[in-house]
Amino acid sequence: MAATRLELNLMRLLSRCEALAAERRDPEEWRLEKYVAALEDMLRELKKQSSKPAPELLNEYSRKVDFLKGLLEAEKLSSSTEKALANQFLAPGRTPTTAKERTPATKTVHLQTKARCTGQMRSELLGTVGKYKCLVFPLCSCRGLQSDEKQSAVELDAVLQHHQDMQEKLAEEMLSLARSLKNNTLAAQNVIKQDNQTLSHSLRMADQNFEKLKDESDRLEQHAKKSVNWLLWIMLIVVCFIFISMILFIRIFPKLK
């Protein structure tokens, strides 16, 4: 099926967004964010159309738009560690957007972003080591000569301390998420428990009503049987009375000659 005009516009804008994402942008650059918002609107409109593309193609479009949106959210994070962690969870597109691409542009952007975040982390680590050097070298000049092994040990301690701080920060975030998950689980458990109690009470009431209805049905059936018996006896008595009356009438008033 031929692509609609909306789908062609979406593909062009998606290709433009991938090209912008591959470039180094200023922090005040606003075009990519606006373009991604427009892509989301166009994708929603495309899903509502009757002549929409195949589900696999729609999923690929959604995957690429979600990747660009996640990329923008990751760039807004403060530390390079958080950016690198956020980029690990991004899923680029699996197929090229245009016929000119040999590999998906989002995959290339993903690799470039990961390399950029790794370079930023390395720069931060080297900056931390440089700060420790500035503190160590004046002490060395005051105390005399320092060996290369001691300087290497100080640098290694600084790097290890930085990694330990990052690990502690990640551990605190994981503990916070675990506490939040535990609270949500307990709240859901309480709600389910209350629902189970309400359901059990409703079942008990239904059983009681069923037993009462059964008793009343038995009583009504017995009452109906009793009334039927009395009517039968009354009808038999009336029939007998009419029969006897006819015999007496015949005896008293014989047939005229």
PDB file of C-alpha atoms in Angstrom:
ATOM      1  CA  MET A   1       0.000   0.000   0.000  1.00  0.00           C
ATOM      2  CA  ALA A   2       1.332   3.449  -0.927  1.00  0.00           C
ATOM      3  CA  ALA A   3       2.335   5.780   1.872  1.00  0.00           C
ATOM      4  CA  THR A   4      -0.065   8.598   2.669  1.00  0.00           C
ATOM      5  CA  ARG A   5       0.903  12.252   2.731  1.00  0.00           C
ATOM      6  CA  LEU A   6       0.923  12.249   6.545  1.00  0.00           C
ATOM      7  CA  GLU A   7       3.238   9.247   6.640  1.00  0.00           C
ATOM      8  CA  LEU A   8       5.630  10.877   4.151  1.00  0.00           C
ATOM      9  CA  ASN A   9       5.732  14.050   6.247  1.00  0.00           C
ATOM     10  CA  LEU A  10       6.389  11.973   9.354  1.00  0.00           C
ATOM     11  CA  MET A  11       9.274  10.160   7.654  1.00  0.00           C
ATOM     12  CA  ARG A  12      10.818  13.455   6.501  1.00  0.00           C
ATOM     13  CA  LEU A  13      10.528  15.032   9.933  1.00  0.00           C
ATOM     14  CA  LEU A  14      11.855  11.872  11.577  1.00  0.00           C
ATOM     15  CA  SER A  15      14.888  11.904   9.286  1.00  0.00           C
ATOM     16  CA  ARG A  16      15.464  15.577  10.099  1.00  0.00           C
ATOM     17  CA  CYS A  17      15.243  14.870  13.853  1.00  0.00           C
ATOM     18  CA  GLU A  18      17.757  12.029  13.545  1.00  0.00           C
ATOM     19  CA  ALA A  19      20.164  14.341  11.726  1.00  0.00           C
ATOM     20  CA  LEU A  20      19.776  17.013  14.437  1.00  0.00           C
ATOM     21  CA  ALA A  21      20.295  14.437  17.181  1.00  0.00           C
ATOM     22  CA  ALA A  22      23.560  13.317  15.577  1.00  0.00           C
ATOM     23  CA  GLU A  23      24.963  16.859  15.677  1.00  0.00           C
ATOM     24  CA  ARG A  24      26.462  18.612  18.671  1.00  0.00           C
ATOM     25  CA  ARG A  25      23.821  21.043  19.854  1.00  0.00           C
ATOM     26  CA  ASP A  26      23.899  24.067  22.102  1.00  0.00           C
ATOM     27  CA  PRO A  27      22.086  23.740  25.438  1.00  0.00           C
ATOM     28  CA  GLU A  28      19.670  26.435  24.261  1.00  0.00           C
ATOM     29  CA  GLU A  29      18.780  24.563  21.060  1.00  0.00           C
ATOM     30  CA  TRP A  30      14.999  24.178  20.980  1.00  0.00           C
ATOM     31  CA  ARG A  31      14.223  22.868  17.498  1.00  0.00           C
ATOM     32  CA  LEU A  32      14.715  19.175  18.220  1.00  0.00           C
ATOM     33  CA  GLU A  33      12.340  19.238  21.186  1.00  0.00           C
ATOM     34  CA  LYS A  34       9.643  20.972  19.137  1.00  0.00           C
ATOM     35  CA  TYR A  35      10.187  18.577  16.246  1.00  0.00           C
ATOM     36  CA  VAL A  36       9.829  15.536  18.516  1.00  0.00           C
ATOM     37  CA  ALA A  37       6.576  16.939  19.945  1.00  0.00           C
ATOM     38  CA  ALA A  38       5.310  17.395  16.379  1.00  0.00           C
ATOM     39  CA  LEU A  39       6.338  13.804  15.605  1.00  0.00           C
ATOM     40  CA  GLU A  40       4.246  12.536  18.519  1.00  0.00           C
ATOM     41  CA  ASP A  41       1.196  14.432  17.252  1.00  0.00           C
ATOM     42  CA  MET A  42       1.676  13.156  13.699  1.00  0.00           C
ATOM     43  CA  LEU A  43       2.116   9.594  14.952  1.00  0.00           C
ATOM     44  CA  ARG A  44      -1.134   9.786  16.916  1.00  0.00           C
ATOM     45  CA  GLU A  45      -2.955  11.106  13.849  1.00  0.00           C
ATOM     46  CA  LEU A  46      -1.434   8.355  11.703  1.00  0.00           C
ATOM     47  CA  LYS A  47      -2.673   5.650  14.081  1.00  0.00           C
ATOM     48  CA  LYS A  48      -6.235   7.064  13.854  1.00  0.00           C
ATOM     49  CA  GLN A  49      -6.369   6.964  10.041  1.00  0.00           C
ATOM     50  CA  SER A  50      -8.250   4.197   8.290  1.00  0.00           C
ATOM     51  CA  SER A  51      -5.444   3.714   5.735  1.00  0.00           C
ATOM     52  CA  LYS A  52      -2.719   3.424   8.332  1.00  0.00           C
ATOM     53  CA  PRO A  53       0.531   1.477   7.710  1.00  0.00           C
ATOM     54  CA  ALA A  54       1.224  -2.061   8.864  1.00  0.00           C
ATOM     55  CA  PRO A  55       1.462  -2.650  12.644  1.00  0.00           C
ATOM     56  CA  GLU A  56       5.180  -3.505  12.366  1.00  0.00           C
ATOM     57  CA  LEU A  57       5.906  -0.177  10.654  1.00  0.00           C
ATOM     58  CA  LEU A  58       3.853   1.745  13.222  1.00  0.00           C
ATOM     59  CA  ASN A  59       5.767   0.039  16.023  1.00  0.00           C
ATOM     60  CA  GLU A  60       9.053   1.032  14.359  1.00  0.00           C
ATOM     61  CA  TYR A  61       7.920   4.666  14.111  1.00  0.00           C
ATOM     62  CA  SER A  62       6.867   4.620  17.779  1.00  0.00           C
ATOM     63  CA  ARG A  63      10.209   3.069  18.754  1.00  0.00           C
ATOM     64  CA  LYS A  64      12.184   5.814  17.007  1.00  0.00           C
ATOM     65  CA  VAL A  65      10.014   8.626  18.421  1.00  0.00           C
ATOM     66  CA  ASP A  66      10.334   7.174  21.939  1.00  0.00           C
ATOM     67  CA  PHE A  67      14.107   6.942  21.448  1.00  0.00           C
ATOM     68  CA  LEU A  68      14.368  10.626  20.480  1.00  0.00           C
ATOM     69  CA  LYS A  69      12.117  11.623  23.369  1.00  0.00           C
ATOM     70  CA  GLY A  70      14.207   9.592  25.824  1.00  0.00           C
ATOM     71  CA  LEU A  71      17.385  11.080  24.374  1.00  0.00           C
ATOM     72  CA  LEU A  72      16.126  14.609  25.080  1.00  0.00           C
ATOM     73  CA  GLU A  73      15.119  13.651  28.628  1.00  0.00           C
ATOM     74  CA  ALA A  74      18.559  12.091  29.223  1.00  0.00           C
ATOM     75  CA  GLU A  75      20.321  15.254  28.043  1.00  0.00           C
ATOM     76  CA  LYS A  76      18.451  17.265  30.684  1.00  0.00           C
ATOM     77  CA  LEU A  77      20.033  15.249  33.521  1.00  0.00           C
ATOM     78  CA  SER A  78      22.719  16.944  35.554  1.00  0.00           C
ATOM     79  CA  SER A  79      25.540  14.418  35.940  1.00  0.00           C
ATOM     80  CA  SER A  80      27.231  12.413  33.222  1.00  0.00           C
ATOM     81  CA  THR A  81      26.711   9.218  35.228  1.00  0.00           C
ATOM     82  CA  GLU A  82      22.945   9.675  35.169  1.00  0.00           C
ATOM     83  CA  LYS A  83      23.091  10.469  31.448  1.00  0.00           C
ATOM     84  CA  ALA A  84      25.097   7.312  30.740  1.00  0.00           C
ATOM     85  CA  LEU A  85      22.690   5.211  32.811  1.00  0.00           C
ATOM     86  CA  ALA A  86      19.666   6.699  31.055  1.00  0.00           C
ATOM     87  CA  ASN A  87      21.232   6.090  27.633  1.00  0.00           C
ATOM     88  CA  GLN A  88      21.722   2.428  28.492  1.00  0.00           C
ATOM     89  CA  PHE A  89      17.945   1.965  28.646  1.00  0.00           C
ATOM     90  CA  LEU A  90      17.226   3.661  25.298  1.00  0.00           C
ATOM     91  CA  ALA A  91      16.164   1.401  22.420  1.00  0.00           C
ATOM     92  CA  PRO A  92      17.075   2.732  18.947  1.00  0.00           C
ATOM     93  CA  GLY A  93      15.249   1.862  15.742  1.00  0.00           C
ATOM     94  CA  ARG A  94      15.853  -1.422  13.960  1.00  0.00           C
ATOM     95  CA  THR A  95      15.375  -0.341  10.327  1.00  0.00           C
ATOM     96  CA  PRO A  96      16.627   2.705   8.372  1.00  0.00           C
ATOM     97  CA  THR A  97      14.221   5.607   8.004  1.00  0.00           C
ATOM     98  CA  THR A  98      15.206   6.415   4.419  1.00  0.00           C
ATOM     99  CA  ALA A  99      16.574   4.311   1.570  1.00  0.00           C
ATOM    100  CA  LYS A 100      19.894   6.198   1.668  1.00  0.00           C
ATOM    101  CA  GLU A 101      20.759   4.877   5.123  1.00  0.00           C
ATOM    102  CA  ARG A 102      22.704   1.641   5.410  1.00  0.00           C
ATOM    103  CA  THR A 103      22.308   1.413   9.180  1.00  0.00           C
ATOM    104  CA  PRO A 104      19.520   2.977  11.264  1.00  0.00           C
ATOM    105  CA  ALA A 105      20.352   6.586  12.100  1.00  0.00           C
ATOM    106  CA  THR A 106      18.985   6.187  15.625  1.00  0.00           C
ATOM    107  CA  LYS A 107      21.455   3.372  16.232  1.00  0.00           C
ATOM    108  CA  THR A 108      24.312   5.630  15.138  1.00  0.00           C
ATOM    109  CA  VAL A 109      23.006   8.428  17.375  1.00  0.00           C
ATOM    110  CA  HIS A 110      22.804   5.973  20.254  1.00  0.00           C
ATOM    111  CA  LEU A 111      26.445   4.946  19.826  1.00  0.00           C
ATOM    112  CA  GLN A 112      27.571   8.577  19.532  1.00  0.00           C
ATOM    113  CA  THR A 113      25.648   9.550  22.670  1.00  0.00           C
ATOM    114  CA  LYS A 114      27.116   6.645  24.640  1.00  0.00           C
ATOM    115  CA  ALA A 115      30.629   7.623  23.516  1.00  0.00           C
ATOM    116  CA  ARG A 116      29.954  11.267  24.441  1.00  0.00           C
ATOM    117  CA  CYS A 117      28.720  10.304  27.916  1.00  0.00           C
ATOM    118  CA  THR A 118      31.728   8.035  28.415  1.00  0.00           C
ATOM    119  CA  GLY A 119      34.034  10.903  27.438  1.00  0.00           C
ATOM    120  CA  GLN A 120      32.293  13.219  29.895  1.00  0.00           C
ATOM    121  CA  MET A 121      32.664  10.663  32.679  1.00  0.00           C
ATOM    122  CA  ARG A 122      36.359  10.256  31.830  1.00  0.00           C
ATOM    123  CA  SER A 123      36.799  14.033  31.898  1.00  0.00           C
ATOM    124  CA  GLU A 124      35.113  14.231  35.297  1.00  0.00           C
ATOM    125  CA  LEU A 125      37.355  11.471  36.623  1.00  0.00           C
ATOM    126  CA  LEU A 126      40.484  13.162  35.279  1.00  0.00           C
ATOM    127  CA  GLY A 127      39.279  16.454  36.740  1.00  0.00           C
ATOM    128  CA  THR A 128      38.878  14.780  40.116  1.00  0.00           C
ATOM    129  CA  VAL A 129      42.359  13.313  39.845  1.00  0.00           C
ATOM    130  CA  GLY A 130      43.723  16.745  38.850  1.00  0.00           C
ATOM    131  CA  LYS A 131      42.181  18.303  41.959  1.00  0.00           C
ATOM    132  CA  TYR A 132      43.845  15.691  44.108  1.00  0.00           C
ATOM    133  CA  LYS A 133      47.135  16.393  42.326  1.00  0.00           C
ATOM    134  CA  CYS A 134      46.841  20.075  43.153  1.00  0.00           C
ATOM    135  CA  LEU A 135      46.432  19.157  46.786  1.00  0.00           C
ATOM    136  CA  VAL A 136      49.197  16.565  46.794  1.00  0.00           C
ATOM    137  CA  PHE A 137      52.000  18.368  44.953  1.00  0.00           C
ATOM    138  CA  PRO A 138      52.294  21.363  47.367  1.00  0.00           C
ATOM    139  CA  LEU A 139      52.583  18.933  50.240  1.00  0.00           C
ATOM    140  CA  CYS A 140      55.268  17.085  48.330  1.00  0.00           C
ATOM    141  CA  SER A 141      57.263  20.268  47.771  1.00  0.00           C
ATOM    142  CA  CYS A 142      57.070  21.083  51.463  1.00  0.00           C
ATOM    143  CA  ARG A 143      58.009  17.633  52.679  1.00  0.00           C
ATOM    144  CA  GLY A 144      60.560  16.852  50.037  1.00  0.00           C
ATOM    145  CA  LEU A 145      60.628  14.409  47.186  1.00  0.00           C
ATOM    146  CA  GLN A 146      57.699  12.062  46.662  1.00  0.00           C
ATOM    147  CA  SER A 147      57.999   8.783  44.834  1.00  0.00           C
ATOM    148  CA  ASP A 148      55.988   7.975  41.696  1.00  0.00           C
ATOM    149  CA  GLU A 149      54.373   5.049  43.424  1.00  0.00           C
ATOM    150  CA  LYS A 150      52.857   7.304  46.098  1.00  0.00           C
ATOM    151  CA  GLN A 151      51.469   9.683  43.467  1.00  0.00           C
ATOM    152  CA  SER A 152      49.949   6.785  41.571  1.00  0.00           C
ATOM    153  CA  ALA A 153      48.423   5.503  44.805  1.00  0.00           C
ATOM    154  CA  VAL A 154      46.866   8.907  45.506  1.00  0.00           C
ATOM    155  CA  GLU A 155      45.440   9.103  41.991  1.00  0.00           C
ATOM    156  CA  LEU A 156      44.090   5.583  42.250  1.00  0.00           C
ATOM    157  CA  ASP A 157      42.504   6.382  45.620  1.00  0.00           C
ATOM    158  CA  ALA A 158      40.827   9.438  44.110  1.00  0.00           C
ATOM    159  CA  VAL A 159      39.413   7.426  41.228  1.00  0.00           C
ATOM    160  CA  LEU A 160      38.246   4.651  43.541  1.00  0.00           C
ATOM    161  CA  GLN A 161      36.645   7.186  45.880  1.00  0.00           C
ATOM    162  CA  HIS A 162      34.775   8.770  42.985  1.00  0.00           C
ATOM    163  CA  HIS A 163      33.495   5.386  41.846  1.00  0.00           C
ATOM    164  CA  GLN A 164      32.528   4.508  45.395  1.00  0.00           C
ATOM    165  CA  ASP A 165      30.546   7.751  45.697  1.00  0.00           C
ATOM    166  CA  MET A 166      28.719   6.992  42.454  1.00  0.00           C
ATOM    167  CA  GLN A 167      27.960   3.458  43.644  1.00  0.00           C
ATOM    168  CA  GLU A 168      26.623   4.772  46.949  1.00  0.00           C
ATOM    169  CA  LYS A 169      24.414   7.247  45.108  1.00  0.00           C
ATOM    170  CA  LEU A 170      23.051   4.501  42.876  1.00  0.00           C
ATOM    171  CA  ALA A 171      22.516   2.274  45.916  1.00  0.00           C
ATOM    172  CA  GLU A 172      20.556   5.039  47.655  1.00  0.00           C
ATOM    173  CA  GLU A 173      18.385   5.518  44.562  1.00  0.00           C
ATOM    174  CA  MET A 174      17.751   1.776  44.367  1.00  0.00           C
ATOM    175  CA  LEU A 175      16.825   1.689  48.060  1.00  0.00           C
ATOM    176  CA  SER A 176      14.439   4.590  47.524  1.00  0.00           C
ATOM    177  CA  LEU A 177      12.830   2.783  44.598  1.00  0.00           C
ATOM    178  CA  ALA A 178      12.605  -0.410  46.662  1.00  0.00           C
ATOM    179  CA  ARG A 179      10.890   1.459  49.523  1.00  0.00           C
ATOM    180  CA  SER A 180       8.458   3.055  47.095  1.00  0.00           C
ATOM    181  CA  LEU A 181       7.723  -0.333  45.531  1.00  0.00           C
ATOM    182  CA  LYS A 182       7.205  -1.854  48.985  1.00  0.00           C
ATOM    183  CA  ASN A 183       4.783   0.899  49.989  1.00  0.00           C
ATOM    184  CA  ASN A 184       2.836   0.521  46.759  1.00  0.00           C
ATOM    185  CA  THR A 185       2.736  -3.256  47.246  1.00  0.00           C
ATOM    186  CA  LEU A 186       1.449  -2.897  50.807  1.00  0.00           C
ATOM    187  CA  ALA A 187      -1.194  -0.412  49.699  1.00  0.00           C
ATOM    188  CA  ALA A 188      -2.315  -2.737  46.910  1.00  0.00           C
ATOM    189  CA  GLN A 189      -2.354  -5.640  49.377  1.00  0.00           C
ATOM    190  CA  ASN A 190      -4.602  -3.698  51.761  1.00  0.00           C
ATOM    191  CA  VAL A 191      -6.976  -2.787  48.945  1.00  0.00           C
ATOM    192  CA  ILE A 192      -7.121  -6.420  47.784  1.00  0.00           C
ATOM    193  CA  LYS A 193      -7.703  -7.565  51.369  1.00  0.00           C
ATOM    194  CA  GLN A 194     -10.603  -5.139  51.788  1.00  0.00           C
ATOM    195  CA  ASP A 195     -12.063  -6.243  48.457  1.00  0.00           C
ATOM    196  CA  ASN A 196     -11.799  -9.886  49.538  1.00  0.00           C
ATOM    197  CA  GLN A 197     -13.584  -9.108  52.811  1.00  0.00           C
ATOM    198  CA  THR A 198     -16.347  -7.277  50.953  1.00  0.00           C
ATOM    199  CA  LEU A 199     -16.681 -10.178  48.515  1.00  0.00           C
ATOM    200  CA  SER A 200     -16.815 -12.727  51.345  1.00  0.00           C
ATOM    201  CA  HIS A 201     -19.530 -10.703  53.101  1.00  0.00           C
ATOM    202  CA  SER A 202     -21.513 -10.503  49.864  1.00  0.00           C
ATOM    203  CA  LEU A 203     -21.198 -14.261  49.364  1.00  0.00           C
ATOM    204  CA  ARG A 204     -22.407 -14.923  52.920  1.00  0.00           C
ATOM    205  CA  MET A 205     -25.379 -12.636  52.413  1.00  0.00           C
ATOM    206  CA  ALA A 206     -26.164 -14.360  49.125  1.00  0.00           C
ATOM    207  CA  ASP A 207     -26.041 -17.781  50.816  1.00  0.00           C
ATOM    208  CA  GLN A 208     -28.337 -16.577  53.603  1.00  0.00           C
ATOM    209  CA  ASN A 209     -30.808 -15.125  51.111  1.00  0.00           C
ATOM    210  CA  PHE A 210     -30.704 -18.339  49.114  1.00  0.00           C
ATOM    211  CA  GLU A 211     -31.488 -20.406  52.207  1.00  0.00           C
ATOM    212  CA  LYS A 212     -34.359 -18.097  53.135  1.00  0.00           C
ATOM    213  CA  LEU A 213     -35.714 -18.228  49.596  1.00  0.00           C
ATOM    214  CA  LYS A 214     -35.509 -22.027  49.648  1.00  0.00           C
ATOM    215  CA  ASP A 215     -37.429 -22.216  52.947  1.00  0.00           C
ATOM    216  CA  GLU A 216     -40.132 -19.888  51.681  1.00  0.00           C
ATOM    217  CA  SER A 217     -40.404 -21.902  48.465  1.00  0.00           C
ATOM    218  CA  ASP A 218     -40.901 -25.115  50.474  1.00  0.00           C
ATOM    219  CA  ARG A 219     -43.565 -23.481  52.627  1.00  0.00           C
ATOM    220  CA  LEU A 220     -45.358 -22.121  49.552  1.00  0.00           C
ATOM    221  CA  GLU A 221     -45.263 -25.544  47.925  1.00  0.00           C
ATOM    222  CA  GLN A 222     -46.744 -27.218  51.011  1.00  0.00           C
ATOM    223  CA  HIS A 223     -49.432 -24.551  51.242  1.00  0.00           C
ATOM    224  CA  ALA A 224     -50.281 -25.051  47.554  1.00  0.00           C
ATOM    225  CA  LYS A 225     -50.575 -28.834  48.084  1.00  0.00           C
ATOM    226  CA  LYS A 226     -52.890 -28.338  51.069  1.00  0.00           C
ATOM    227  CA  SER A 227     -55.165 -25.967  49.152  1.00  0.00           C
ATOM    228  CA  VAL A 228     -55.342 -28.383  46.223  1.00  0.00           C
ATOM    229  CA  ASN A 229     -56.388 -31.236  48.562  1.00  0.00           C
ATOM    230  CA  TRP A 230     -59.202 -29.167  50.113  1.00  0.00           C
ATOM    231  CA  LEU A 231     -60.503 -28.143  46.706  1.00  0.00           C
ATOM    232  CA  LEU A 232     -60.529 -31.769  45.570  1.00  0.00           C
ATOM    233  CA  TRP A 233     -62.561 -32.888  48.562  1.00  0.00           C
ATOM    234  CA  ILE A 234     -65.021 -30.024  48.136  1.00  0.00           C
ATOM    235  CA  MET A 235     -65.506 -30.867  44.450  1.00  0.00           C
ATOM    236  CA  LEU A 236     -66.103 -34.539  45.302  1.00  0.00           C
ATOM    237  CA  ILE A 237     -68.701 -33.591  47.921  1.00  0.00           C
ATOM    238  CA  VAL A 238     -70.487 -31.259  45.479  1.00  0.00           C
ATOM    239  CA  VAL A 239     -70.543 -33.946  42.771  1.00  0.00           C
ATOM    240  CA  CYS A 240     -71.944 -36.508  45.203  1.00  0.00           C
ATOM    241  CA  PHE A 241     -74.573 -34.084  46.416  1.00  0.00           C
ATOM    242  CA  ILE A 242     -75.663 -33.317  42.846  1.00  0.00           C
ATOM    243  CA  PHE A 243     -75.813 -37.029  42.010  1.00  0.00           C
ATOM    244  CA  ILE A 244     -77.947 -37.841  45.045  1.00  0.00           C
ATOM    245  CA  SER A 245     -80.168 -34.872  44.383  1.00  0.00           C
ATOM    246  CA  MET A 246     -80.793 -36.019  40.801  1.00  0.00           C
ATOM    247  CA  ILE A 247     -81.729 -39.506  42.007  1.00  0.00           C
ATOM    248  CA  LEU A 248     -84.170 -38.084  44.544  1.00  0.00           C
ATOM    249  CA  PHE A 249     -85.594 -35.746  41.945  1.00  0.00           C
ATOM    250  CA  ILE A 250     -86.184 -38.660  39.604  1.00  0.00           C
ATOM    251  CA  ARG A 251     -87.853 -40.707  42.367  1.00  0.00           C
ATOM    252  CA  ILE A 252     -90.094 -37.903  43.517  1.00  0.00           C
ATOM    253  CA  PHE A 253     -91.154 -36.765  40.076  1.00  0.00           C
ATOM    254  CA  PRO A 254     -91.683 -39.853  37.915  1.00  0.00           C
ATOM    255  CA  LYS A 255     -91.811 -39.696  34.140  1.00  0.00           C
ATOM    256  CA  LEU A 256     -95.044 -38.391  32.709  1.00  0.00           C
ATOM    257  CA  LYS A 257     -97.123 -40.889  30.617  1.00  0.00           C
TER     258      LYS A 257
END
